[in-house]
Short mmCIF file of C-alpha atoms in Angstrom, two decimals:
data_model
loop_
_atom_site.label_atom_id
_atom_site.label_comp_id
_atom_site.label_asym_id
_atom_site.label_seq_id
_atom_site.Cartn_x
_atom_site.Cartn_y
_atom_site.Cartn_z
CA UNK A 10 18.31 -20.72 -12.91
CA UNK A 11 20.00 -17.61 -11.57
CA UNK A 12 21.04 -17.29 -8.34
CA UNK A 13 22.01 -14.35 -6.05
CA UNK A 14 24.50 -14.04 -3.06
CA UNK A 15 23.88 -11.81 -0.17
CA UNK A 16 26.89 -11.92 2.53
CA UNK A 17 28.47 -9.46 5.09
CA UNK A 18 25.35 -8.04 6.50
CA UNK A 19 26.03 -5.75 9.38
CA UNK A 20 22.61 -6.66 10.40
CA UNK A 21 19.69 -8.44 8.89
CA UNK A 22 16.14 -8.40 9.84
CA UNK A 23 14.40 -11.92 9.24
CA UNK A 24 10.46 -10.89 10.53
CA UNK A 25 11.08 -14.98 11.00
CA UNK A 26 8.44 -16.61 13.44
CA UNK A 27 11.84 -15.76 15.89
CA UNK A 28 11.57 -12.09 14.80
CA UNK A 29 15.38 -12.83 14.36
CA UNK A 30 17.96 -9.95 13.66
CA UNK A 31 21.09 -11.63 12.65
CA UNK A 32 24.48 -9.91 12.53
CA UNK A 33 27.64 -10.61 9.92
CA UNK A 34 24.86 -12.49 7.91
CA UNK A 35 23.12 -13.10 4.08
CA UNK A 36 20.87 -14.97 1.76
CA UNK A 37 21.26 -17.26 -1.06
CA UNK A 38 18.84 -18.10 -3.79
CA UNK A 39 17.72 -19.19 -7.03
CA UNK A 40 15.35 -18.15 -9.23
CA UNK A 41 13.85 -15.51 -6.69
CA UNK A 42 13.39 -18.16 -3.91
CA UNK A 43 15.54 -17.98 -0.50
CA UNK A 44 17.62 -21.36 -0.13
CA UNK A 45 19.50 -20.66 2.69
CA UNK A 46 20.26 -17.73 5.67
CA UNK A 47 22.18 -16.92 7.88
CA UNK A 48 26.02 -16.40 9.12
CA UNK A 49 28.07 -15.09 5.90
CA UNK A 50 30.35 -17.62 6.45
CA UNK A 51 27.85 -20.78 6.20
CA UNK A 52 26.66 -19.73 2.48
CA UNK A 53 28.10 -20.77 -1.03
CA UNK A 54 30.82 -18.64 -1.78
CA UNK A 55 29.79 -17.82 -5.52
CA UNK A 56 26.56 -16.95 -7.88
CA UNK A 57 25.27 -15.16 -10.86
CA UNK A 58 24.79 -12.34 -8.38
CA UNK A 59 26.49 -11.44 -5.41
CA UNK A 60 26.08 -8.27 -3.19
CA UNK A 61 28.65 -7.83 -0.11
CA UNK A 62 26.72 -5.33 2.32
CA UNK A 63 29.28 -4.45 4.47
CA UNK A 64 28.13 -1.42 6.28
CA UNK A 65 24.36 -2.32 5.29
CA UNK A 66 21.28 -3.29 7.02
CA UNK A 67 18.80 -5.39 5.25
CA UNK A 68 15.21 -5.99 5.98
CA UNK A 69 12.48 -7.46 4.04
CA UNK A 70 10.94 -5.49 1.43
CA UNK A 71 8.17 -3.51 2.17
CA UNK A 72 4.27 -4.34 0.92
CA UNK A 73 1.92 -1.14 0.37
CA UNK A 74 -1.74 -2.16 0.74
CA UNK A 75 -2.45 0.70 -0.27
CA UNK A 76 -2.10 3.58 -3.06
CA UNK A 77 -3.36 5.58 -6.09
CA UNK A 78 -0.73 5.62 -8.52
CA UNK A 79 -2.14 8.14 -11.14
CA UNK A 80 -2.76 10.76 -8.13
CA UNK A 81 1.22 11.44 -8.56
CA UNK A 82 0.09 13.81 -11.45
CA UNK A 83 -1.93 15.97 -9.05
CA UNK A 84 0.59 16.16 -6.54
CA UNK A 85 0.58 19.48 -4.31
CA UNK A 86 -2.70 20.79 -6.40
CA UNK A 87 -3.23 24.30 -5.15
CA UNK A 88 -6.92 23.58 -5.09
CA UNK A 89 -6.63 20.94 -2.72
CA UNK A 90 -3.68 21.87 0.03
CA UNK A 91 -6.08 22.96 2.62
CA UNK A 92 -9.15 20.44 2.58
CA UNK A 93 -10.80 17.55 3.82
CA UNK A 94 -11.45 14.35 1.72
CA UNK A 95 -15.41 15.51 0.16
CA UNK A 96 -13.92 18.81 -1.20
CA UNK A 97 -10.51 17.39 -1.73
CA UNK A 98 -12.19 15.02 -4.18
CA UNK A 99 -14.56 17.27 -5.67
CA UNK A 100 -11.67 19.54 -6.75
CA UNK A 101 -10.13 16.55 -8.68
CA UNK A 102 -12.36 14.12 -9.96
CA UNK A 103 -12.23 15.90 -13.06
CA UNK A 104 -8.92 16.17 -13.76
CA UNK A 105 -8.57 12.21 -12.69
CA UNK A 106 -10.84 11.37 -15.48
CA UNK A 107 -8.68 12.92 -18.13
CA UNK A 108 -6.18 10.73 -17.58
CA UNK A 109 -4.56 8.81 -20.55
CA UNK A 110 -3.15 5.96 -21.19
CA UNK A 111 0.31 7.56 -21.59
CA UNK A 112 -0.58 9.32 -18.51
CA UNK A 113 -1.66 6.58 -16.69
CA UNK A 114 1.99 4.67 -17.69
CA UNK A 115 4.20 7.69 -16.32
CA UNK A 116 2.75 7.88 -13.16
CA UNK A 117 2.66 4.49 -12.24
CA UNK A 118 6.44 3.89 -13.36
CA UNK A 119 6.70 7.13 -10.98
CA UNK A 120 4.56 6.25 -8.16
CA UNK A 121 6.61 2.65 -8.23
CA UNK A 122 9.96 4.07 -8.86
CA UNK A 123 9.75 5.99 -5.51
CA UNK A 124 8.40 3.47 -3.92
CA UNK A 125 11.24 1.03 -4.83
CA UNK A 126 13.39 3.81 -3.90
CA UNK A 127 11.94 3.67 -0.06
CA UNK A 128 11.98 -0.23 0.49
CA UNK A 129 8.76 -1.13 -1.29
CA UNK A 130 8.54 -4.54 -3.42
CA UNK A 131 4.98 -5.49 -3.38
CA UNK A 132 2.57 -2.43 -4.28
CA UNK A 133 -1.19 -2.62 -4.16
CA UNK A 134 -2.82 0.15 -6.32
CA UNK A 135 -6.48 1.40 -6.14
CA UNK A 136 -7.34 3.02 -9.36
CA UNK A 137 -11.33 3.97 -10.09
CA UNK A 138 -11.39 6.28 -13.21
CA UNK A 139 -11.11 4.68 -16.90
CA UNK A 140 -13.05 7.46 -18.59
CA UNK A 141 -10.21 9.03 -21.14
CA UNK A 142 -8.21 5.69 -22.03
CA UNK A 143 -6.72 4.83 -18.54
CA UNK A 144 -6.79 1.12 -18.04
CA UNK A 145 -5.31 -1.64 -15.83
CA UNK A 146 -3.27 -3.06 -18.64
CA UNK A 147 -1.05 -0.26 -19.32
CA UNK A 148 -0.66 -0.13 -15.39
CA UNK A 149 0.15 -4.10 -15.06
CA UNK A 150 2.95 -3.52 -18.17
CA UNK A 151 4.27 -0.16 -16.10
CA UNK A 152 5.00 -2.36 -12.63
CA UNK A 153 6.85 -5.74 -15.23
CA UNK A 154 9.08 -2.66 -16.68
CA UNK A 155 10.09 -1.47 -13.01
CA UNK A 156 10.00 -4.96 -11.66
CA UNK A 157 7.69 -5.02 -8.76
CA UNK A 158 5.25 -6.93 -7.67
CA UNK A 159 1.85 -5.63 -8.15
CA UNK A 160 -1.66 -6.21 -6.76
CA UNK A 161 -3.72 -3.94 -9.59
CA UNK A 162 -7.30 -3.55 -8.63
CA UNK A 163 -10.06 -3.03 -11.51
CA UNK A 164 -11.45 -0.02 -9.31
CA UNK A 165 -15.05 1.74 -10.16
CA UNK A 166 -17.24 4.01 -9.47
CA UNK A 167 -21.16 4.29 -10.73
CA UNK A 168 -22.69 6.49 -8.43
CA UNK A 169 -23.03 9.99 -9.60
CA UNK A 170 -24.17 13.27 -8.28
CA UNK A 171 -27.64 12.72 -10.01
CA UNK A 172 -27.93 9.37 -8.16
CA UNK A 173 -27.03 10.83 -4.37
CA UNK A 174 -23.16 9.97 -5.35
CA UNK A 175 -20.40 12.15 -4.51
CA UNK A 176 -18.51 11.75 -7.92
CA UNK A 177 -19.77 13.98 -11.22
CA UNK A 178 -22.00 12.05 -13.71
CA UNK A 179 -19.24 11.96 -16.05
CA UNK A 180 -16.55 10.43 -13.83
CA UNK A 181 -18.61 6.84 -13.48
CA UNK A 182 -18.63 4.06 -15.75
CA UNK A 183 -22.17 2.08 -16.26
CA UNK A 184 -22.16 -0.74 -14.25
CA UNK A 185 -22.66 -3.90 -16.54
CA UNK A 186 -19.11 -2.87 -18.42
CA UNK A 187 -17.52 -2.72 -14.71
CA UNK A 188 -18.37 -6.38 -14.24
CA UNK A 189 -17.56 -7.27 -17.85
CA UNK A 190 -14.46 -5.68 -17.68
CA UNK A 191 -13.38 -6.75 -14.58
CA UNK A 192 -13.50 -10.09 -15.36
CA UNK A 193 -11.87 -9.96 -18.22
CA UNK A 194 -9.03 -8.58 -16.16
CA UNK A 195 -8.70 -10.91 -13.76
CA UNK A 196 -9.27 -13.99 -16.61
CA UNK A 197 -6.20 -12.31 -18.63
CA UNK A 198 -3.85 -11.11 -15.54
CA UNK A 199 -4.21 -12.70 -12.23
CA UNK A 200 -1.87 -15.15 -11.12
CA UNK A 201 -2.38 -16.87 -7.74
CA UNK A 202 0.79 -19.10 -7.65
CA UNK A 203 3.89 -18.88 -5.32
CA UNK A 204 6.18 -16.07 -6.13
CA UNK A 205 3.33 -14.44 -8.29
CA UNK A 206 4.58 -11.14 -9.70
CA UNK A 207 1.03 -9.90 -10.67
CA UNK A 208 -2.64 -10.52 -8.98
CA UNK A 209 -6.12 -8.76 -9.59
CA UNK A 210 -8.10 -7.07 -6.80
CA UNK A 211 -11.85 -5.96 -7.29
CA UNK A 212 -12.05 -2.78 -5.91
CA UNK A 213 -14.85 -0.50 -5.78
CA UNK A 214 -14.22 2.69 -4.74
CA UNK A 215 -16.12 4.00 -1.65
CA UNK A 216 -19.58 4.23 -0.37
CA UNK A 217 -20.70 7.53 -1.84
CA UNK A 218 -19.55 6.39 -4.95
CA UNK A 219 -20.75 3.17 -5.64
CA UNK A 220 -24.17 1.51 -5.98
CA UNK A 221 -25.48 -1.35 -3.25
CA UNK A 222 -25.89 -3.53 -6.51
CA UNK A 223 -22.29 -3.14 -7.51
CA UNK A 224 -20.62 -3.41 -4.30
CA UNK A 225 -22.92 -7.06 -4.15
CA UNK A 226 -21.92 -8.05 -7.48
CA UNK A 227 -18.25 -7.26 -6.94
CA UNK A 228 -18.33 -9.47 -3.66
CA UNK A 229 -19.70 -12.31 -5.85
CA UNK A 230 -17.49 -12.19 -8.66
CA UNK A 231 -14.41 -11.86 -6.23
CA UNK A 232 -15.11 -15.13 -4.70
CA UNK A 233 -16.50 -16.63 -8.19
CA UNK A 234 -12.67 -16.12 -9.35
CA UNK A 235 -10.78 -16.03 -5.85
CA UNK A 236 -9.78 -12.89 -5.87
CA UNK A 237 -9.55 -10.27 -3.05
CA UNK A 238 -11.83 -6.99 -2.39
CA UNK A 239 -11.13 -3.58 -1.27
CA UNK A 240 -12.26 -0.35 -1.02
CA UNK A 241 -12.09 2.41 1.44
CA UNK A 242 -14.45 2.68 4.25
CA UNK A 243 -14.82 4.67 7.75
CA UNK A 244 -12.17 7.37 6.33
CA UNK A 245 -14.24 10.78 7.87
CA UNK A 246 -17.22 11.39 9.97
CA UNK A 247 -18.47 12.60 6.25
CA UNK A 248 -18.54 8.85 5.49
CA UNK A 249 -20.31 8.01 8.17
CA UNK A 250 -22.74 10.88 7.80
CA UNK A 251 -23.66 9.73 4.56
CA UNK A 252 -24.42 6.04 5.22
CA UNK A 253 -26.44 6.68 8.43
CA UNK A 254 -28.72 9.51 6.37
CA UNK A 255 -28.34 6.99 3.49
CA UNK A 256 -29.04 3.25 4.93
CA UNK A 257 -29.79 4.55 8.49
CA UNK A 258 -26.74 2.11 9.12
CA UNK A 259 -23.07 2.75 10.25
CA UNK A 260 -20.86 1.91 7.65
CA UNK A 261 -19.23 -1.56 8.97
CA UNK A 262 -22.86 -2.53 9.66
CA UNK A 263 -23.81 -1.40 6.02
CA UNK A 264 -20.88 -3.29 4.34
CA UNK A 265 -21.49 -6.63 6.59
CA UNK A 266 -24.82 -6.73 4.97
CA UNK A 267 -23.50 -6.97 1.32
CA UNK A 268 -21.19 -9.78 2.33
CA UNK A 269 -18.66 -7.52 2.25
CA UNK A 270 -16.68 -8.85 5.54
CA UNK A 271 -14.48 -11.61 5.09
CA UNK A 272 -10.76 -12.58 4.90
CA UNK A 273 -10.82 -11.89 1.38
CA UNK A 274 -11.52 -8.01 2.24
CA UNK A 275 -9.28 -5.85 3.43
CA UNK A 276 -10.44 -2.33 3.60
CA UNK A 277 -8.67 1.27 3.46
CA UNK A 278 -8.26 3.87 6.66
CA UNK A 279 -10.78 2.11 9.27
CA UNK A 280 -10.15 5.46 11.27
CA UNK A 281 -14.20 6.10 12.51
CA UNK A 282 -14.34 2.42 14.07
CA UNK A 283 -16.07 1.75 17.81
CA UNK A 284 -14.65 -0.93 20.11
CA UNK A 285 -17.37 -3.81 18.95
CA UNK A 286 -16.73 -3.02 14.80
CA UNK A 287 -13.11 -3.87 15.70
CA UNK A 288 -14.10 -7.02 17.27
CA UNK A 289 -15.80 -7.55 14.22
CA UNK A 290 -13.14 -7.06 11.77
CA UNK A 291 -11.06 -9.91 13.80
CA UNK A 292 -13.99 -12.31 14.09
CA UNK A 293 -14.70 -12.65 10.17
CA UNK A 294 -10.98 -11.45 9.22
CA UNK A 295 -11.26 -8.58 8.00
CA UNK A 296 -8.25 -6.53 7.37
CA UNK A 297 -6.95 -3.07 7.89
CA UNK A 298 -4.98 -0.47 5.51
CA UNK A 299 -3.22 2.15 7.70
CA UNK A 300 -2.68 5.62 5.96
CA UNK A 301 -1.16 7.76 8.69
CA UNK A 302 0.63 10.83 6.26
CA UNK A 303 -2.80 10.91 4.19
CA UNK A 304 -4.82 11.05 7.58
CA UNK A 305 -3.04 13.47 8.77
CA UNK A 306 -2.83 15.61 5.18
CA UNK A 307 -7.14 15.33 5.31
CA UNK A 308 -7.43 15.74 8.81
CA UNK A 309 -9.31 12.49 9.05
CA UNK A 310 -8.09 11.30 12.45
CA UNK A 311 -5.76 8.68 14.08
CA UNK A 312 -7.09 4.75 13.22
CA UNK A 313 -7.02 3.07 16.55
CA UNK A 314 -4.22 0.90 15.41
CA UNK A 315 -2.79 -0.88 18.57
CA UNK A 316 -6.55 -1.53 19.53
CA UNK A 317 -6.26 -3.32 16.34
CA UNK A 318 -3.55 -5.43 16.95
CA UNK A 319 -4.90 -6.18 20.28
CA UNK A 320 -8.09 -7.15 18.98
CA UNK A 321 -5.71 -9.63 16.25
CA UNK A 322 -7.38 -7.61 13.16
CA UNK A 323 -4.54 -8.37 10.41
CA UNK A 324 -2.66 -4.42 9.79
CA UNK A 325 -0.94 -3.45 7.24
CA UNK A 326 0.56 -0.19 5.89
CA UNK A 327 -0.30 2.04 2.72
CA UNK A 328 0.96 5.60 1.84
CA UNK A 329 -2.46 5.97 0.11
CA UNK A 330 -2.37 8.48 -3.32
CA UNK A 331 -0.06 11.07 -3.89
CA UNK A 332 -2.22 13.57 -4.03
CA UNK A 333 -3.13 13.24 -0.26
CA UNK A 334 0.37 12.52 1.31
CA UNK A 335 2.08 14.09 -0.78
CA UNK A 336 4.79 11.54 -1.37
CA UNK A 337 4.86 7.42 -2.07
CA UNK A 338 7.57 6.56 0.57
CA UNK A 339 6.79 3.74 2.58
CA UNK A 340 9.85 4.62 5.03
CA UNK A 341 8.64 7.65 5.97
CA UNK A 342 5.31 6.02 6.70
CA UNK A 343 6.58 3.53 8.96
CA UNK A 344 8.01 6.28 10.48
CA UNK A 345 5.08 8.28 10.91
CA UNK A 346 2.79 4.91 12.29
CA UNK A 347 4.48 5.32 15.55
CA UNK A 348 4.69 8.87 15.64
CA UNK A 349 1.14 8.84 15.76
CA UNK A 350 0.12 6.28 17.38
CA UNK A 351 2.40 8.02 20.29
CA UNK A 352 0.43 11.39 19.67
CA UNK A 353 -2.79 9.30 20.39
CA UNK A 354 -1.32 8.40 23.41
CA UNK A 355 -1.08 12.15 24.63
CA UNK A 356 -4.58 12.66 23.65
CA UNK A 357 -6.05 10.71 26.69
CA UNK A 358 -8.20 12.57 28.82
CA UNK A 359 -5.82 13.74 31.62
CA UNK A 360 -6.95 12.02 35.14
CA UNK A 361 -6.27 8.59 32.91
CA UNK A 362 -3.17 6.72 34.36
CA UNK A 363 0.10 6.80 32.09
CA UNK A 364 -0.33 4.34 29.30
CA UNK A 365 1.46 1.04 30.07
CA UNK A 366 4.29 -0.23 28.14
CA UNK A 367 2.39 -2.05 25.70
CA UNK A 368 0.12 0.65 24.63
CA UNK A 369 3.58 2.47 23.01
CA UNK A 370 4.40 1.46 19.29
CA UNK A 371 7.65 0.63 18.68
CA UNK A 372 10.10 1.14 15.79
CA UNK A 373 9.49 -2.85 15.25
CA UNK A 374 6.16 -3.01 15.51
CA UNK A 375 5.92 -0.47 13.12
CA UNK A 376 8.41 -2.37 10.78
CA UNK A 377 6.74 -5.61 11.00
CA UNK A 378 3.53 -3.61 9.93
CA UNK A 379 5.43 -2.87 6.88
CA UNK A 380 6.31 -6.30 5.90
CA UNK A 381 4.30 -9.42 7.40
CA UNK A 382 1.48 -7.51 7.88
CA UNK A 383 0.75 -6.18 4.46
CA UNK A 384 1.89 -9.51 3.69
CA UNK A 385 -1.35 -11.14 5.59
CA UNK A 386 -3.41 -8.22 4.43
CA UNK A 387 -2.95 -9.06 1.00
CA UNK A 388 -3.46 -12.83 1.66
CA UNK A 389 0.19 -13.78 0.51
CA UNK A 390 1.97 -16.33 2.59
CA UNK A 391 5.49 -15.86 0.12
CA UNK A 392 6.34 -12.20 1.33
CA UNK A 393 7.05 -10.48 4.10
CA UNK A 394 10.22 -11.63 5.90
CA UNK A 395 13.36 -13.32 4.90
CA UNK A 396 13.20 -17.32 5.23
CA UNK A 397 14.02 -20.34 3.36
CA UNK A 398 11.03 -20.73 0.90
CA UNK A 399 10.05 -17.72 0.55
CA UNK A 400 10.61 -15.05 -1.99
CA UNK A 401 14.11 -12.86 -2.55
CA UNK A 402 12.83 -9.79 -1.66
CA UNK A 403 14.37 -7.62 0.10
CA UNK A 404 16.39 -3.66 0.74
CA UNK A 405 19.52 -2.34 2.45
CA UNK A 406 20.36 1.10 3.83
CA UNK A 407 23.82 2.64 4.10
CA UNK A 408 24.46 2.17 8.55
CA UNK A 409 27.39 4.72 8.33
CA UNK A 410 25.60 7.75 7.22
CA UNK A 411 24.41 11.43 8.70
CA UNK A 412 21.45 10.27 9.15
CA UNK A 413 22.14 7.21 11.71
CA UNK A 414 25.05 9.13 12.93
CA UNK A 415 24.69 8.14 17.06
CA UNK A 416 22.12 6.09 16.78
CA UNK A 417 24.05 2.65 16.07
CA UNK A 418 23.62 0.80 19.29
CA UNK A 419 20.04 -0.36 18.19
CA UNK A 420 20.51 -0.02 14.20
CA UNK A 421 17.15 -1.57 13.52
CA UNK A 422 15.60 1.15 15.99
CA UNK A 423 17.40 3.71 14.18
CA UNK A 424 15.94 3.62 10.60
CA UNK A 425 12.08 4.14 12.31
CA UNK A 426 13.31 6.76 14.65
CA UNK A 427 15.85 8.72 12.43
CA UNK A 428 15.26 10.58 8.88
CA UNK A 429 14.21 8.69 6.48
CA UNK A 430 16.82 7.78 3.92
CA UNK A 431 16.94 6.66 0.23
CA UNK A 432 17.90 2.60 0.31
CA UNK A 433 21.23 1.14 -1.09
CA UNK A 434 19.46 -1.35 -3.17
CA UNK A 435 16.00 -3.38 -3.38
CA UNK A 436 16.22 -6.77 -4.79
CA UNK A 437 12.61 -8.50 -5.75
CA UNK A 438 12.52 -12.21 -6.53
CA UNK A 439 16.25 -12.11 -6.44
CA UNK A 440 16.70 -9.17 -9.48
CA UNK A 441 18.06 -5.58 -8.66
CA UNK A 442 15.57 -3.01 -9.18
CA UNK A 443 17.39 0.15 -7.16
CA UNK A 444 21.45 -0.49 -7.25
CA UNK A 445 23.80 1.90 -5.43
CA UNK A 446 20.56 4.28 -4.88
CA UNK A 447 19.70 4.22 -8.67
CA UNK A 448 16.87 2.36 -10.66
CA UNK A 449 18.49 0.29 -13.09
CA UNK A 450 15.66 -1.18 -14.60
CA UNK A 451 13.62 1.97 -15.92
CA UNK A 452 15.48 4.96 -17.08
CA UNK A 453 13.70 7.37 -14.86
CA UNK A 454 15.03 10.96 -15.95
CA UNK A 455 12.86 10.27 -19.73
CA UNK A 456 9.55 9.12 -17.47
CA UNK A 457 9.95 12.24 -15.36
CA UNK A 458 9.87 14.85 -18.04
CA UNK A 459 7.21 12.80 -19.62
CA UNK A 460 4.95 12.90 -16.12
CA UNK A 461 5.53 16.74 -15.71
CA UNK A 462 4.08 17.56 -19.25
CA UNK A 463 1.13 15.18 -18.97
CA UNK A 464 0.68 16.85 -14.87
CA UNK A 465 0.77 20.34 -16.37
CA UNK A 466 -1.75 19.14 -19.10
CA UNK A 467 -4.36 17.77 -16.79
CA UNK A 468 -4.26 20.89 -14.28
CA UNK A 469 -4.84 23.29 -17.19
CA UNK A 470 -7.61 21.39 -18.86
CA UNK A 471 -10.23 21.88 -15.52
#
């Protein structure tokens, strides 16, 4: 079984039940499973694979709940800089739904690759449009190739614009293949054990773009199979426009009565929530994907995140599609979770006291967002921080750069607080993906090229 070597660790972040940060420290393990931690000099001295990070900071590898990996082909689309999500989608659903399977391959390798190159090692994607050979498959092979692990949802949507849907007619699927095919893809790719490198997520796409009668029979083939559910909900006042004309309910209120509250669903933005729907979400376990670049991109609004935490609803982060963030860089969103949970702070009516100390995120809070909460967001228990047990996954950043330059006396601090960087390396289950700043196990400059022609095709064919 191989086995890898970590030692010489300026610093290295556990996310342990201690919340340890341990200095002049490593790993060992085999076969993608953490044996032993701790002070460089207590470890074996050899193995298959061994990385001295002198200089380096290492912290658990990041878990995205959240993401559309195809949307890095509409990237920066001039028709949709300047809007809000209804006619942000409505100038793209088109050009979604001519996306190939070749297309489809690119921009996941893409989407992943800068991921991988920001921390990430466990990426959730939310795809919804099959209607020009895009499939989960091709998606699934994409994340093996790079090396990640990958939650793949079989996404939908049914509801068109002649049924009171937001989507056009011919961007849905009908509804009996979405249940067919969905469980064929969970029977064929979803693997529920310890260290699993791939797992299936039914995932409807929205509330003005699904039916009631899907969004029911998703729930029950979820738990039929034990898999998870998603989709996104309370994202804009729109939203919540539409279900109140719609249902004359609220949307939490809607989804609770389609069994769709539960700890096996986790849903995406939560931004348009009142106190009592939080209390909700942490009575039946509901949990929360936080999309702060994309929220601010749409103008949606700030999720009430530490009311979240406070409440104990599970929280974990997602850098949402790349055609509404513009980028897939789970550093930078980190980042960006406390800078605006800190702007919601200044956005308190102004004879309100000062906000006490625990109403501030902080650069670890943030970070343990990152990790052991997408972790318990995506119901995985083998993720999430560094501990005997649990899985070899894991990145390092470069301490004596520009960008930490001064800011070394709390280095952990530093990489929330200070420009985002491009990691050193990011191991999963113990195997190099990015070495030395480079993806070693795609060659990237090929799939680049690729993704540009298949972009340019899609934005000329609308």
């Amino acid at each position: 079984m191989p086995t890898l070597l970590v030692r010489n660790a300026a610093m290295l972040v556990t996310m342990d039940g201690q919340r340890r940060e341990l200095k002049d420290a490593g790993l060992y393990a085999v076969d993608g499973i953490i044996q032993q931690m701790g002070a460089s000099a207590s470890l074996p001295t050899t193995a298959d694979e061994v990385l001295d990070l002198s200089g380096q900071i290492v912290l658990p590898g990041f878990v995205n709940t959240h993401h559309h990996l195809n949307q890095t082909l509409t990237r920066c689309l001039p028709a949709a800089q300047d809007n809000n999500l209804f006619p942000w989608l409505q100038a793209q659903y088109r050009i979604w739904a001519g996306t190939t399977e070749a297309a489809s391959r690119t921009s996941t390798l893409v989407g992943l690759a800068e991921l991988a190159l920001s921390g990430c090692t466990t990426v959730f994607d939310h795809t919804y449009l099959y209607q020009s050979g895009n499939n989960v498959d091709c998606q699934i092979e994409a994340a093996r190739q790079l090396g990640v692990r990958f939650h793949a949802s079989r996404g939908s949507m049914s509801l068109g614009q002649s049924q009171g849907g937001l989507p056009p007619d011919d961007c849905v699927e009908d509804e009996a293949f979405i249940l067919t095919d969905s469980e064929r893809v969970i029977r064929t790719h979803h693997d529920p054990k310890v260290g699993s490198m791939t797992q299936v997520v039914l995932a409807p796409c929205s509330p003005f773009s699904v039916s009631t009668g899907l969004l029911r029979d998703s729930a029950a083939l979820a738990r039929q199979h034990g898999v998870k559910l998603h989709t996104h909900l309370c994202e804009t006042l729109d939203e919540e426009r539409y279900t109140l004309q719609r249902f004359a309910m609220r949307p939490v209120e809607w989804m609770e009565t389609l069994g769709w509250l539960g700890d096996d669903v986790w849903f995406a933005h939560t931004v348009h929530v009142s106190d009592s729907e939080i209390q909700r979400f942490a009575q039946t376990g509901v949990g929360a994907a936080h999309c702060p670049c994309s929220n601010m991109r749409l103008a949606s609004g700030i999720a009430p995140i530490k009311k979240y935490l406070a409440a104990g609803v599970k929280v974990g982060l997602g850098v949402d599609g790349s055609a509404s963030n513009d980028a897939s860089n789970m550093l930078l969103e980190v980042r960006q979770t406390m800078l605006l949970a800190r702007l919601a702070l200044g956005l308190r009516p102004a004879d309100l006291p000062p906000p006490p100390p625990e109403d501030w995120m902080t650069a670890r809070e943030a970070l343990e967002l990152a990790t052991l909460g997408g972790a318990k967001v995506l119901g995985r228990q083998d993720i999430g921080s560094l501990e005997p047990g649990k899985c070899a996954d894991f990145f390092t950043l470069d301490l004596h750069t520009l960008n930490y330059a001064g800011a070394l006396h709390d280095p952990v601090a530093a990489i929330v607080f200070c420009a985002p960087q491009r990691v050193r390396h990011t191991i999963v289950h113990g195997r190099p993906v990015v070495k030395d700043g480079l993806v070693v196990t795609v060659d990237m400059p090929p799939v680049i090229e690729e993704h540009n022609r298949h972009a340019s095709r899609l934005a000329s064919a609308v």
